[in-house]
PDB file of C-alpha atoms and ligand atoms in Angstrom:
ATOM      1  CA  UNK A   1      16.016  -2.124   9.873  1.00 91.00           C
ATOM      2  CA  UNK A   2      15.947  -4.650  12.677  1.00 96.00           C
ATOM      3  CA  UNK A   3      12.415  -6.069  12.883  1.00 98.00           C
ATOM      4  CA  UNK A   4      12.851  -8.146  16.032  1.00 98.00           C
ATOM      5  CA  UNK A   5      11.301  -6.159  18.869  1.00 98.00           C
ATOM      6  CA  UNK A   6      10.220  -3.314  16.562  1.00 98.00           C
ATOM      7  CA  UNK A   7       6.733  -1.823  16.956  1.00 98.00           C
ATOM      8  CA  UNK A   8       4.988  -1.873  13.557  1.00 98.00           C
ATOM      9  CA  UNK A   9       1.707  -0.221  12.597  1.00 98.00           C
ATOM     10  CA  UNK A  10       0.028  -1.813   9.556  1.00 99.00           C
ATOM     11  CA  UNK A  11      -3.046  -0.235   7.962  1.00 99.00           C
ATOM     12  CA  UNK A  12      -5.543  -2.276   5.974  1.00 98.00           C
ATOM     13  CA  UNK A  13      -4.635  -5.205   8.218  1.00 98.00           C
ATOM     14  CA  UNK A  14      -8.089  -6.771   8.262  1.00 98.00           C
ATOM     15  CA  UNK A  15      -7.679  -8.542   4.913  1.00 98.00           C
ATOM     16  CA  UNK A  16      -5.573  -9.351   1.853  1.00 98.00           C
ATOM     17  CA  UNK A  17      -2.043  -7.961   1.655  1.00 98.00           C
ATOM     18  CA  UNK A  18      -2.272  -6.178   5.022  1.00 98.00           C
ATOM     19  CA  UNK A  19      -3.239  -9.339   6.923  1.00 98.00           C
ATOM     20  CA  UNK A  20      -0.352 -11.188   5.220  1.00 98.00           C
ATOM     21  CA  UNK A  21       2.060  -8.384   6.221  1.00 99.00           C
ATOM     22  CA  UNK A  22       0.869  -8.653   9.839  1.00 98.00           C
ATOM     23  CA  UNK A  23       1.634 -12.402   9.823  1.00 98.00           C
ATOM     24  CA  UNK A  24       5.118 -11.866   8.340  1.00 98.00           C
ATOM     25  CA  UNK A  25       6.038  -9.077  10.755  1.00 98.00           C
ATOM     26  CA  UNK A  26       4.873 -11.117  13.754  1.00 98.00           C
ATOM     27  CA  UNK A  27       6.975 -14.052  12.484  1.00 98.00           C
ATOM     28  CA  UNK A  28       9.930 -11.641  12.230  1.00 98.00           C
ATOM     29  CA  UNK A  29       9.499 -10.808  15.926  1.00 98.00           C
ATOM     30  CA  UNK A  30       7.798  -7.403  15.662  1.00 98.00           C
ATOM     31  CA  UNK A  31       5.021  -6.138  17.946  1.00 98.00           C
ATOM     32  CA  UNK A  32       2.296  -5.375  15.430  1.00 98.00           C
ATOM     33  CA  UNK A  33      -0.552  -2.887  15.714  1.00 98.00           C
ATOM     34  CA  UNK A  34      -3.088  -4.000  13.103  1.00 98.00           C
ATOM     35  CA  UNK A  35      -5.424  -1.245  11.913  1.00 98.00           C
ATOM     36  CA  UNK A  36      -8.554  -1.704   9.834  1.00 98.00           C
ATOM     37  CA  UNK A  37     -12.169  -0.658   9.572  1.00 98.00           C
ATOM     38  CA  UNK A  38     -14.009  -3.952   9.931  1.00 98.00           C
ATOM     39  CA  UNK A  39     -13.831  -4.771  13.670  1.00 98.00           C
ATOM     40  CA  UNK A  40     -14.757  -8.470  13.337  1.00 98.00           C
ATOM     41  CA  UNK A  41     -12.258  -9.265  10.601  1.00 98.00           C
ATOM     42  CA  UNK A  42      -9.583  -7.291  12.386  1.00 98.00           C
ATOM     43  CA  UNK A  43     -10.273  -9.163  15.635  1.00 98.00           C
ATOM     44  CA  UNK A  44      -9.787 -12.468  13.772  1.00 98.00           C
ATOM     45  CA  UNK A  45      -6.413 -11.349  12.372  1.00 98.00           C
ATOM     46  CA  UNK A  46      -5.389 -10.158  15.839  1.00 98.00           C
ATOM     47  CA  UNK A  47      -6.474 -13.437  17.465  1.00 98.00           C
ATOM     48  CA  UNK A  48      -4.574 -15.505  14.871  1.00 98.00           C
ATOM     49  CA  UNK A  49      -1.350 -13.493  15.127  1.00 98.00           C
ATOM     50  CA  UNK A  50      -1.233 -11.898  18.577  1.00 98.00           C
ATOM     51  CA  UNK A  51      -1.282  -8.409  17.027  1.00 98.00           C
ATOM     52  CA  UNK A  52      -3.048  -5.500  18.741  1.00 97.00           C
ATOM     53  CA  UNK A  53      -6.189  -4.426  16.851  1.00 98.00           C
ATOM     54  CA  UNK A  54      -7.108  -0.761  16.311  1.00 98.00           C
ATOM     55  CA  UNK A  55     -10.340   0.012  14.474  1.00 98.00           C
ATOM     56  CA  UNK A  56     -10.153   3.157  12.358  1.00 98.00           C
ATOM     57  CA  UNK A  57     -11.943   4.528   9.282  1.00 98.00           C
ATOM     58  CA  UNK A  58      -9.233   6.328   7.345  1.00 98.00           C
ATOM     59  CA  UNK A  59     -11.630   8.116   5.010  1.00 98.00           C
ATOM     60  CA  UNK A  60     -12.324  10.816   7.654  1.00 96.00           C
ATOM     61  CA  UNK A  61     -10.107  13.925   7.722  1.00 96.00           C
ATOM     62  CA  UNK A  62      -7.719  13.634  10.667  1.00 97.00           C
ATOM     63  CA  UNK A  63      -8.224   9.866  11.002  1.00 98.00           C
ATOM     64  CA  UNK A  64      -4.585   9.128  10.113  1.00 98.00           C
ATOM     65  CA  UNK A  65      -3.330  11.449  12.854  1.00 98.00           C
ATOM     66  CA  UNK A  66      -5.788   9.971  15.379  1.00 98.00           C
ATOM     67  CA  UNK A  67      -4.731   6.418  14.505  1.00 98.00           C
ATOM     68  CA  UNK A  68      -1.075   7.365  14.982  1.00 98.00           C
ATOM     69  CA  UNK A  69      -1.903   8.882  18.385  1.00 98.00           C
ATOM     70  CA  UNK A  70      -3.799   5.711  19.437  1.00 98.00           C
ATOM     71  CA  UNK A  71      -0.858   3.506  18.403  1.00 98.00           C
ATOM     72  CA  UNK A  72       1.573   5.734  20.330  1.00 98.00           C
ATOM     73  CA  UNK A  73      -0.733   5.674  23.363  1.00 97.00           C
ATOM     74  CA  UNK A  74      -0.564   1.850  23.361  1.00 95.00           C
ATOM     75  CA  UNK A  75       3.141   1.303  22.650  1.00 96.00           C
ATOM     76  CA  UNK A  76       4.830   4.692  23.248  1.00 96.00           C
ATOM     77  CA  UNK A  77       6.616   4.374  19.902  1.00 98.00           C
ATOM     78  CA  UNK A  78       6.123   3.175  16.328  1.00 98.00           C
ATOM     79  CA  UNK A  79       9.296   2.059  14.537  1.00 98.00           C
ATOM     80  CA  UNK A  80       7.737   0.791  11.322  1.00 98.00           C
ATOM     81  CA  UNK A  81       4.713   2.223   9.512  1.00 99.00           C
ATOM     82  CA  UNK A  82       3.169   0.186   6.693  1.00 99.00           C
ATOM     83  CA  UNK A  83       0.758   2.346   4.684  1.00 99.00           C
ATOM     84  CA  UNK A  84      -1.232  -0.422   3.015  1.00 98.00           C
ATOM     85  CA  UNK A  85      -4.951   0.414   3.340  1.00 98.00           C
ATOM     86  CA  UNK A  86      -6.443   1.206  -0.025  1.00 98.00           C
ATOM     87  CA  UNK A  87      -9.641   1.222  -1.971  1.00 98.00           C
ATOM     88  CA  UNK A  88     -10.300   1.047  -5.701  1.00 98.00           C
ATOM     89  CA  UNK A  89     -13.068   1.939  -8.100  1.00 97.00           C
ATOM     90  CA  UNK A  90     -13.365   0.934 -11.736  1.00 96.00           C
ATOM     91  CA  UNK A  91     -15.537   2.460 -14.424  1.00 96.00           C
ATOM     92  CA  UNK A  92     -15.699   5.506 -16.721  1.00 97.00           C
ATOM     93  CA  UNK A  93     -14.463   8.629 -14.907  1.00 98.00           C
ATOM     94  CA  UNK A  94     -17.541  10.691 -15.900  1.00 98.00           C
ATOM     95  CA  UNK A  95     -19.738   8.175 -14.057  1.00 97.00           C
ATOM     96  CA  UNK A  96     -17.740   8.317 -10.830  1.00 98.00           C
ATOM     97  CA  UNK A  97     -19.582   9.942  -7.905  1.00 98.00           C
ATOM     98  CA  UNK A  98     -17.792  12.786  -6.092  1.00 98.00           C
ATOM     99  CA  UNK A  99     -18.072  10.906  -2.795  1.00 98.00           C
ATOM    100  CA  UNK A 100     -16.138   7.976  -4.246  1.00 98.00           C
ATOM    101  CA  UNK A 101     -13.430  10.280  -5.611  1.00 98.00           C
ATOM    102  CA  UNK A 102     -13.099  11.800  -2.147  1.00 98.00           C
ATOM    103  CA  UNK A 103     -12.947   8.360  -0.500  1.00 98.00           C
ATOM    104  CA  UNK A 104     -10.203   7.079  -2.806  1.00 98.00           C
ATOM    105  CA  UNK A 105      -8.068  10.174  -2.366  1.00 98.00           C
ATOM    106  CA  UNK A 106      -8.625  10.197   1.401  1.00 98.00           C
ATOM    107  CA  UNK A 107      -7.822   6.526   2.088  1.00 98.00           C
ATOM    108  CA  UNK A 108      -5.118   6.008  -0.553  1.00 98.00           C
ATOM    109  CA  UNK A 109      -3.277   9.332  -0.260  1.00 98.00           C
ATOM    110  CA  UNK A 110      -4.336  11.702   2.536  1.00 98.00           C
ATOM    111  CA  UNK A 111      -4.351   9.121   5.339  1.00 98.00           C
ATOM    112  CA  UNK A 112      -0.820   7.808   4.567  1.00 98.00           C
ATOM    113  CA  UNK A 113       0.457  11.402   4.495  1.00 98.00           C
ATOM    114  CA  UNK A 114      -1.234  12.159   7.846  1.00 98.00           C
ATOM    115  CA  UNK A 115       0.071   8.964   9.446  1.00 98.00           C
ATOM    116  CA  UNK A 116       3.598   9.578   8.194  1.00 98.00           C
ATOM    117  CA  UNK A 117       3.501  13.195   9.386  1.00 98.00           C
ATOM    118  CA  UNK A 118       2.418  12.114  12.853  1.00 98.00           C
ATOM    119  CA  UNK A 119       4.928   9.270  13.269  1.00 98.00           C
ATOM    120  CA  UNK A 120       8.003  10.621  11.494  1.00 98.00           C
ATOM    121  CA  UNK A 121       9.295  12.912  14.297  1.00 97.00           C
ATOM    122  CA  UNK A 122       9.681   9.905  16.631  1.00 98.00           C
ATOM    123  CA  UNK A 123      11.314   7.871  13.866  1.00 98.00           C
ATOM    124  CA  UNK A 124      13.770  10.662  13.059  1.00 97.00           C
ATOM    125  CA  UNK A 125      14.746  10.614  16.723  1.00 96.00           C
ATOM    126  CA  UNK A 126      15.118   6.836  17.160  1.00 96.00           C
ATOM    127  CA  UNK A 127      15.348   5.462  13.597  1.00 97.00           C
ATOM    128  CA  UNK A 128      12.563   3.699  11.728  1.00 98.00           C
ATOM    129  CA  UNK A 129      10.997   2.821   8.420  1.00 98.00           C
ATOM    130  CA  UNK A 130       7.973   3.928   6.393  1.00 98.00           C
ATOM    131  CA  UNK A 131       6.650   1.516   3.752  1.00 99.00           C
ATOM    132  CA  UNK A 132       4.005   2.242   1.132  1.00 99.00           C
ATOM    133  CA  UNK A 133       1.902  -0.197  -0.874  1.00 99.00           C
ATOM    134  CA  UNK A 134       1.613   1.481  -4.249  1.00 98.00           C
ATOM    135  CA  UNK A 135       0.336  -0.074  -7.456  1.00 98.00           C
ATOM    136  CA  UNK A 136       1.438  -0.609 -11.021  1.00 98.00           C
ATOM    137  CA  UNK A 137      -1.624   1.539 -11.832  1.00 98.00           C
ATOM    138  CA  UNK A 138       0.195   4.491 -10.241  1.00 98.00           C
ATOM    139  CA  UNK A 139       3.285   3.889 -12.375  1.00 98.00           C
ATOM    140  CA  UNK A 140       1.532   3.411 -15.713  1.00 97.00           C
ATOM    141  CA  UNK A 141      -2.030   4.760 -15.480  1.00 96.00           C
ATOM    142  CA  UNK A 142      -4.968   2.452 -16.204  1.00 95.00           C
ATOM    143  CA  UNK A 143      -8.074   3.278 -18.229  1.00 94.00           C
ATOM    144  CA  UNK A 144     -11.306   3.236 -16.199  1.00 95.00           C
ATOM    145  CA  UNK A 145      -9.228   3.536 -13.005  1.00 97.00           C
ATOM    146  CA  UNK A 146      -8.090   7.120 -13.392  1.00 98.00           C
ATOM    147  CA  UNK A 147      -8.682   8.330  -9.830  1.00 98.00           C
ATOM    148  CA  UNK A 148      -7.250   5.148  -8.300  1.00 98.00           C
ATOM    149  CA  UNK A 149      -4.180   5.470 -10.561  1.00 98.00           C
ATOM    150  CA  UNK A 150      -3.828   9.159  -9.644  1.00 98.00           C
ATOM    151  CA  UNK A 151      -4.034   8.382  -5.920  1.00 98.00           C
ATOM    152  CA  UNK A 152      -1.296   5.754  -6.226  1.00 98.00           C
ATOM    153  CA  UNK A 153       0.872   8.000  -8.416  1.00 98.00           C
ATOM    154  CA  UNK A 154       0.562  10.678  -5.714  1.00 98.00           C
ATOM    155  CA  UNK A 155       1.560   8.147  -3.065  1.00 98.00           C
ATOM    156  CA  UNK A 156       4.557   7.159  -5.184  1.00 98.00           C
ATOM    157  CA  UNK A 157       5.724  10.761  -5.567  1.00 98.00           C
ATOM    158  CA  UNK A 158       5.271  11.353  -1.822  1.00 98.00           C
ATOM    159  CA  UNK A 159       7.315   8.251  -0.970  1.00 98.00           C
ATOM    160  CA  UNK A 160      10.123   9.054  -3.414  1.00 98.00           C
ATOM    161  CA  UNK A 161      10.333  12.667  -2.250  1.00 98.00           C
ATOM    162  CA  UNK A 162      10.390  11.587   1.378  1.00 98.00           C
ATOM    163  CA  UNK A 163      13.178   9.106   0.712  1.00 98.00           C
ATOM    164  CA  UNK A 164      15.282  11.886  -0.826  1.00 98.00           C
ATOM    165  CA  UNK A 165      14.476  14.231   2.063  1.00 98.00           C
ATOM    166  CA  UNK A 166      15.437  11.627   4.659  1.00 98.00           C
ATOM    167  CA  UNK A 167      18.633  10.405   2.972  1.00 95.00           C
ATOM    168  CA  UNK A 168      21.394  10.170   5.555  1.00 92.00           C
ATOM    169  CA  UNK A 169      18.881  10.098   8.435  1.00 93.00           C
ATOM    170  CA  UNK A 170      18.000   6.889  10.209  1.00 95.00           C
ATOM    171  CA  UNK A 171      14.599   6.530   8.552  1.00 98.00           C
ATOM    172  CA  UNK A 172      14.186   4.308   5.489  1.00 98.00           C
ATOM    173  CA  UNK A 173      11.380   4.612   2.954  1.00 98.00           C
ATOM    174  CA  UNK A 174      10.210   1.781   0.684  1.00 98.00           C
ATOM    175  CA  UNK A 175       7.514   1.447  -1.936  1.00 98.00           C
ATOM    176  CA  UNK A 176       6.152  -1.897  -3.036  1.00 98.00           C
ATOM    177  CA  UNK A 177       4.565  -1.878  -6.478  1.00 98.00           C
ATOM    178  CA  UNK A 178       2.253  -4.873  -6.892  1.00 98.00           C
ATOM    179  CA  UNK A 179       0.527  -5.968 -10.062  1.00 98.00           C
ATOM    180  CA  UNK A 180      -2.542  -8.155  -9.721  1.00 97.00           C
ATOM    181  CA  UNK A 181      -2.976  -9.761  -6.296  1.00 98.00           C
ATOM    182  CA  UNK A 182      -5.572 -12.319  -5.296  1.00 97.00           C
ATOM    183  CA  UNK A 183      -7.545 -10.372  -2.661  1.00 98.00           C
ATOM    184  CA  UNK A 184     -11.026  -8.954  -2.255  1.00 97.00           C
ATOM    185  CA  UNK A 185      -9.831  -5.680  -3.766  1.00 97.00           C
ATOM    186  CA  UNK A 186     -11.482  -6.372  -7.144  1.00 95.00           C
ATOM    187  CA  UNK A 187     -14.900  -7.424  -5.870  1.00 94.00           C
ATOM    188  CA  UNK A 188     -14.883  -4.523  -3.445  1.00 94.00           C
ATOM    189  CA  UNK A 189     -14.130  -2.033  -6.191  1.00 93.00           C
ATOM    190  CA  UNK A 190     -17.261  -3.253  -7.991  1.00 88.00           C
ATOM    191  CA  UNK A 191     -15.583  -5.042 -10.885  1.00 90.00           C
ATOM    192  CA  UNK A 192     -14.020  -8.514 -10.586  1.00 90.00           C
ATOM    193  CA  UNK A 193     -10.689  -9.231 -12.287  1.00 93.00           C
ATOM    194  CA  UNK A 194     -11.538 -11.139 -15.462  1.00 89.00           C
ATOM    195  CA  UNK A 195      -8.302 -11.302 -17.463  1.00 89.00           C
ATOM    196  CA  UNK A 196      -6.478 -14.594 -17.795  1.00 86.00           C
ATOM    197  CA  UNK A 197      -3.081 -12.906 -17.645  1.00 88.00           C
ATOM    198  CA  UNK A 198      -1.293 -11.697 -15.666  1.00 91.00           C
ATOM    199  CA  UNK A 199      -2.431 -14.274 -13.131  1.00 94.00           C
ATOM    200  CA  UNK A 200      -3.178 -12.886  -9.646  1.00 97.00           C
ATOM    201  CA  UNK A 201      -0.411 -13.478  -7.108  1.00 98.00           C
ATOM    202  CA  UNK A 202      -0.923 -14.659  -3.534  1.00 98.00           C
ATOM    203  CA  UNK A 203      -0.892 -11.757  -1.024  1.00 98.00           C
ATOM    204  CA  UNK A 204       1.918 -13.557   0.831  1.00 98.00           C
ATOM    205  CA  UNK A 205       4.240 -12.824  -2.121  1.00 98.00           C
ATOM    206  CA  UNK A 206       3.657  -9.102  -1.698  1.00 98.00           C
ATOM    207  CA  UNK A 207       4.028  -9.370   2.091  1.00 98.00           C
ATOM    208  CA  UNK A 208       7.367 -11.195   1.730  1.00 98.00           C
ATOM    209  CA  UNK A 209       8.649  -8.529  -0.677  1.00 98.00           C
ATOM    210  CA  UNK A 210       7.482  -5.708   1.589  1.00 98.00           C
ATOM    211  CA  UNK A 211       9.026  -7.107   4.766  1.00 98.00           C
ATOM    212  CA  UNK A 212      12.277  -7.794   2.889  1.00 98.00           C
ATOM    213  CA  UNK A 213      12.253  -4.202   1.557  1.00 98.00           C
ATOM    214  CA  UNK A 214      11.917  -2.870   5.106  1.00 98.00           C
ATOM    215  CA  UNK A 215      14.637  -5.140   6.497  1.00 98.00           C
ATOM    216  CA  UNK A 216      17.065  -4.238   3.676  1.00 98.00           C
ATOM    217  CA  UNK A 217      15.922  -0.634   3.169  1.00 97.00           C
ATOM    218  CA  UNK A 218      15.118  -1.131  -0.497  1.00 98.00           C
ATOM    219  CA  UNK A 219      13.666   1.959  -2.209  1.00 98.00           C
ATOM    220  CA  UNK A 220      11.227   0.092  -4.441  1.00 98.00           C
ATOM    221  CA  UNK A 221      10.206  -3.450  -5.253  1.00 98.00           C
ATOM    222  CA  UNK A 222       7.955  -4.605  -8.082  1.00 98.00           C
ATOM    223  CA  UNK A 223       5.904  -7.737  -7.431  1.00 98.00           C
ATOM    224  CA  UNK A 224       6.292  -9.586  -9.767  1.00 98.00           C
ATOM    225  CA  UNK A 225       9.682  -8.234 -10.814  1.00 98.00           C
ATOM    226  CA  UNK A 226       8.925  -8.194 -14.566  1.00 97.00           C
ATOM    227  CA  UNK A 227       6.527  -5.280 -14.017  1.00 97.00           C
ATOM    228  CA  UNK A 228       9.508  -2.924 -14.165  1.00 97.00           C
ATOM    229  CA  UNK A 229       9.704  -3.760 -17.884  1.00 96.00           C
ATOM    230  CA  UNK A 230       6.546  -1.905 -19.057  1.00 95.00           C
ATOM    231  CA  UNK A 231       7.544   0.992 -16.778  1.00 97.00           C
ATOM    232  CA  UNK A 232      10.991   1.115 -18.441  1.00 97.00           C
ATOM    233  CA  UNK A 233       9.460   0.878 -21.942  1.00 96.00           C
ATOM    234  CA  UNK A 234       7.090   3.741 -21.105  1.00 96.00           C
ATOM    235  CA  UNK A 235      10.031   5.883 -19.972  1.00 96.00           C
ATOM    236  CA  UNK A 236      12.327   5.077 -22.898  1.00 97.00           C
ATOM    237  CA  UNK A 237       9.864   4.536 -25.766  1.00 97.00           C
ATOM    238  CA  UNK A 238       6.627   6.342 -24.842  1.00 96.00           C
ATOM    239  CA  UNK A 239       5.109   6.148 -28.342  1.00 96.00           C
ATOM    240  CA  UNK A 240       5.616   2.402 -28.553  1.00 95.00           C
ATOM    241  CA  UNK A 241       4.338   1.974 -25.017  1.00 95.00           C
ATOM    242  CA  UNK A 242       1.103   3.870 -25.843  1.00 95.00           C
ATOM    243  CA  UNK A 243       0.505   1.749 -28.925  1.00 95.00           C
ATOM    244  CA  UNK A 244       0.954  -1.439 -26.887  1.00 91.00           C
ATOM    245  CA  UNK A 245      -1.217  -0.138 -24.044  1.00 92.00           C
ATOM    246  CA  UNK A 246      -4.021   0.769 -26.471  1.00 91.00           C
ATOM    247  CA  UNK A 247      -3.833  -2.674 -27.997  1.00 88.00           C
ATOM    248  CA  UNK A 248      -3.496  -4.846 -24.876  1.00 81.00           C
ATOM    249  CA  UNK A 249      -5.101  -2.613 -22.241  1.00 74.00           C
TER     250      UNK A 249
HETATM  251  N1  NAP B   1      -5.189  -6.606  -4.994  1.00 89.51           N
HETATM  252  C1  NAP B   1      -4.467  -6.062  -5.955  1.00 89.51           C
HETATM  253  O1  NAP B   1      -4.423  -6.551  -7.105  1.00 89.51           O
HETATM  254  C2  NAP B   1      -3.620  -4.841  -5.676  1.00 89.51           C
HETATM  255  C3  NAP B   1      -2.712  -4.432  -6.655  1.00 89.51           C
HETATM  256  C4  NAP B   1      -1.919  -3.316  -6.425  1.00 89.51           C
HETATM  257  C5  NAP B   1      -2.036  -2.626  -5.240  1.00 89.51           C
HETATM  258  N2  NAP B   1      -2.935  -3.038  -4.304  1.00 89.51           N
HETATM  259  C6  NAP B   1      -3.014  -2.262  -3.062  1.00 89.51           C
HETATM  260  O2  NAP B   1      -2.812  -3.123  -1.970  1.00 89.51           O
HETATM  261  C7  NAP B   1      -3.390  -2.553  -0.804  1.00 89.51           C
HETATM  262  C8  NAP B   1      -4.164  -3.624  -0.057  1.00 89.51           C
HETATM  263  O3  NAP B   1      -5.240  -4.074  -0.869  1.00 89.51           O
HETATM  264  P1  NAP B   1      -5.691  -5.600  -0.933  1.00 89.51           P
HETATM  265  O4  NAP B   1      -5.424  -6.074  -2.300  1.00 89.51           O
HETATM  266  O5  NAP B   1      -5.154  -6.352   0.212  1.00 89.51           O
HETATM  267  O6  NAP B   1      -7.286  -5.426  -0.841  1.00 89.51           O
HETATM  268  P2  NAP B   1      -8.325  -5.700   0.344  1.00 89.51           P
HETATM  269  O7  NAP B   1      -8.274  -7.138   0.735  1.00 89.51           O
HETATM  270  O8  NAP B   1      -9.610  -5.136  -0.149  1.00 89.51           O
HETATM  271  O9  NAP B   1      -7.771  -4.845   1.563  1.00 89.51           O
HETATM  272  C9  NAP B   1      -7.949  -3.453   1.644  1.00 89.51           C
HETATM  273  C10 NAP B   1      -7.709  -3.039   3.067  1.00 89.51           C
HETATM  274  O10 NAP B   1      -7.845  -1.612   3.141  1.00 89.51           O
HETATM  275  C11 NAP B   1      -8.731  -1.318   4.208  1.00 89.51           C
HETATM  276  N3  NAP B   1      -9.526  -0.123   3.988  1.00 89.51           N
HETATM  277  C12 NAP B   1     -10.304   0.180   2.915  1.00 89.51           C
HETATM  278  N4  NAP B   1     -10.975   1.313   3.140  1.00 89.51           N
HETATM  279  C13 NAP B   1     -10.622   1.734   4.389  1.00 89.51           C
HETATM  280  C14 NAP B   1     -10.988   2.840   5.200  1.00 89.51           C
HETATM  281  N5  NAP B   1     -11.881   3.768   4.805  1.00 89.51           N
HETATM  282  N6  NAP B   1     -10.431   2.954   6.434  1.00 89.51           N
HETATM  283  C15 NAP B   1      -9.547   2.036   6.873  1.00 89.51           C
HETATM  284  N7  NAP B   1      -9.171   0.953   6.161  1.00 89.51           N
HETATM  285  C16 NAP B   1      -9.708   0.814   4.931  1.00 89.51           C
HETATM  286  C17 NAP B   1      -9.658  -2.501   4.313  1.00 89.51           C
HETATM  287  O11 NAP B   1     -10.191  -2.508   5.633  1.00 89.51           O
HETATM  288  P3  NAP B   1     -11.636  -3.175   6.005  1.00 89.51           P
HETATM  289  O12 NAP B   1     -11.635  -4.542   5.393  1.00 89.51           O
HETATM  290  O13 NAP B   1     -11.564  -3.246   7.481  1.00 89.51           O
HETATM  291  O14 NAP B   1     -12.680  -2.281   5.450  1.00 89.51           O
HETATM  292  C18 NAP B   1      -8.705  -3.656   4.028  1.00 89.51           C
HETATM  293  O15 NAP B   1      -8.053  -4.059   5.187  1.00 89.51           O
HETATM  294  C19 NAP B   1      -4.253  -1.386  -1.288  1.00 89.51           C
HETATM  295  O16 NAP B   1      -3.574  -0.167  -1.075  1.00 89.51           O
HETATM  296  C20 NAP B   1      -4.376  -1.634  -2.798  1.00 89.51           C
HETATM  297  O17 NAP B   1      -4.553  -0.441  -3.514  1.00 89.51           O
HETATM  298  C21 NAP B   1      -3.718  -4.129  -4.490  1.00 89.51           C
END
C-alpha cells in the first residue's frame, strides 16, 4: 500500500497509540483524518501534525457509519482505515456493570465493524487497507478482563475472516497485536499496570509496526515479537499453557 498521498482515517487519535499512528502516517505523506472523543486533545494532535480532526463518540449505535460519512464528506475517499479506538475495564466479571459491557463491545468491536462496512465498498473499487489494533488479551484471554478480551478476540476473528474474504482483491487487512504499552489505557480502565514485567513499550513502537504492516500488507504483527511464543504454546500445548498462566497470570 502506497501511503504517500493516501487518505487515512485513524480512530482513537486523541492519545496513546492512535496519536503516534497519526504522526507516523503524516510523516509517510498521508492525509490523515484523526478521530477521537475528546475535542481539546484531538485539536492538539491535529495542530501538531496537520491532520484533520473529527470528534466522534463511537459508543453510540451508528456512530461508526456516521464517522465514515463525515470523513468521506471531507476527502471524498478513505484509502486507509486504522481501527484503533478502544477502552478497557479490569475487575471481576460479576462486578461489571451492564453499561460498561455495552461500552466495551460497542467501541472495541461494533464501531470497527460499522466503519469497515461503510468504507470497504470504496476501497474495493480503488484499493485500500484496513488495520486493526487488537490485543494479546484477545489472543490468550486474561483473568479480570474477560469482556475486554472477548471484544478483542471478536475483532481478531473479524479481521482474519475479512482478510480471507478479500484475498485477491486490492484491499489489505492487518492486525497489530500489542502487549503492554505505555499509554493512559490502564489508568482509564480503572486499574494501573503494576507488574514489573513485561515492561510497557512506547506507543511509537506499536505505531511503527502498524504503519509497516499497512505498507507491506502484513496479516499480523505482534509487538513485541516474542508475544507469539505464548500464543504458539497455547495452541500446541494447551495443558502446559494453562498451568503456566495460572501460575504467572
Ligand atoms: N495500552 C496498552 O497496553 C494496549 C495493549 C493492547 C492493546 N491496546 C489497544 O490499543 C488501542 C489504543 O489504546 P491506547 O493504549 O492508546 O489507550 P488510550 O491512550 O487510552 O487511547 C484510547 C483511545 O480510544 C479513544 N476512545 C475511547 N473510547 C472512545 C469512544 N467512546 N469513542 C471514540 N473514541 C474513544 C480515546 O479517545 P478520547 O481520548 O478522545 O476519549 C483514545 O483516543 C486500544 O484499542 C487498546 O485496546 C492497548
